[in-house]
């Protein structure tokens, strides 16, 4: 099967956090001024095992341990000085919060950025990028099927298309969740939860490894147009300027099946056959254009209207694009324009989120992408 692989470079524009459920607990680190030193527990255990007095003291502390006691934390920190894996800076708000809860074992956990367990190197999972691609490709499908003669607005046109599909497919009548309905657009059967016929199985995304990574412990702030919400949460973040590299591979079958989906929808909605792409004519510039269509026009611009944050995307090359990924990237980045149903307080459903997460006055999650090269495999 023919395929085309694109080599992609990602540059972090605003702080991002992608976790895997692991965290730094107070027994995992030592705070010194504005730095957090991560303890190397293997070396700590070696030290304890080689000294009978320390070993006996350690067992006694563990024997009398309670969640409220700070003796274990104090012992580990005292005996671990200099035994560090790596060190991380804390931003001002994170330092303030940690200092208040420094000796409470149940407080001040810090969510880790996902790391390779063999060498402790952070990375961006391919699944995070593929999730962003799903939203972009659904947006492309809607754009290709857009009837320019239809004078109704974007939302009305897109809802009409979904209603047409529901009328022709009894399986879809069971679902009121538009997110699940939209996922069916990526299958050749238009059936929910049909992974076997999902065209994204023909798109392979590698993990993105760091070429240069700057990390910091951050305290995110949730902001609306009228107030700030300081919700206690500490995150290990990749900071602006960090770069990652990986690949996205499209198999020829992806374009064959995408063409079938477009023709089937055009037939159902009695519209003209849309323009289709082939593996041969699909290049890095077109990939970037597909992604920009969603994340610039439908996410960034609306986010700016809501927040008035001075963050813009300046495209310097046709192969440039932006994505919003990771924790607190927000509902805008995970939904489709014109069909958004975002739950907010008091059970209200809106077409936009009302609050956004910031670190150092920058909205979380934005990365700049560039297609740096491609290769064709027969």
CSV table of C-alpha atoms in Angstrom, one decimal, residues 6 8 133 136 250 282-296 313 315 317-323 369-371:
chain,number,residue,atom,x,y,z
A,6,UNK,CA,5.4,14.0,6.7
A,8,UNK,CA,6.7,17.6,11.5
A,133,UNK,CA,-6.3,15.8,13.4
A,136,UNK,CA,-9.4,19.1,11.6
A,250,UNK,CA,-1.2,9.0,5.4
A,282,UNK,CA,-1.6,15.7,-1.0
A,283,UNK,CA,1.4,17.6,0.1
A,284,UNK,CA,2.7,19.3,3.3
A,285,UNK,CA,1.1,22.6,2.3
A,286,UNK,CA,-2.3,21.0,1.9
A,287,UNK,CA,-1.9,19.2,5.3
A,288,UNK,CA,-1.1,22.5,7.0
A,289,UNK,CA,-4.1,24.2,5.2
A,290,UNK,CA,-6.4,21.5,6.5
A,291,UNK,CA,-5.3,22.0,10.1
A,292,UNK,CA,-5.3,25.8,9.8
A,293,UNK,CA,-8.9,25.7,8.6
A,294,UNK,CA,-10.0,24.4,12.0
A,295,UNK,CA,-7.5,25.8,14.5
A,296,UNK,CA,-7.1,29.3,13.1
A,313,UNK,CA,-0.8,33.2,14.6
A,315,UNK,CA,1.8,32.3,9.1
A,317,UNK,CA,5.1,29.6,5.2
A,318,UNK,CA,2.3,27.7,3.6
A,319,UNK,CA,3.6,24.6,5.6
A,320,UNK,CA,2.9,26.4,8.9
A,321,UNK,CA,-0.1,25.5,11.1
A,322,UNK,CA,-1.2,25.7,14.8
A,323,UNK,CA,-2.8,23.2,17.1
A,369,UNK,CA,3.6,23.2,13.6
A,370,UNK,CA,5.7,23.1,10.5
A,371,UNK,CA,5.9,20.4,7.8
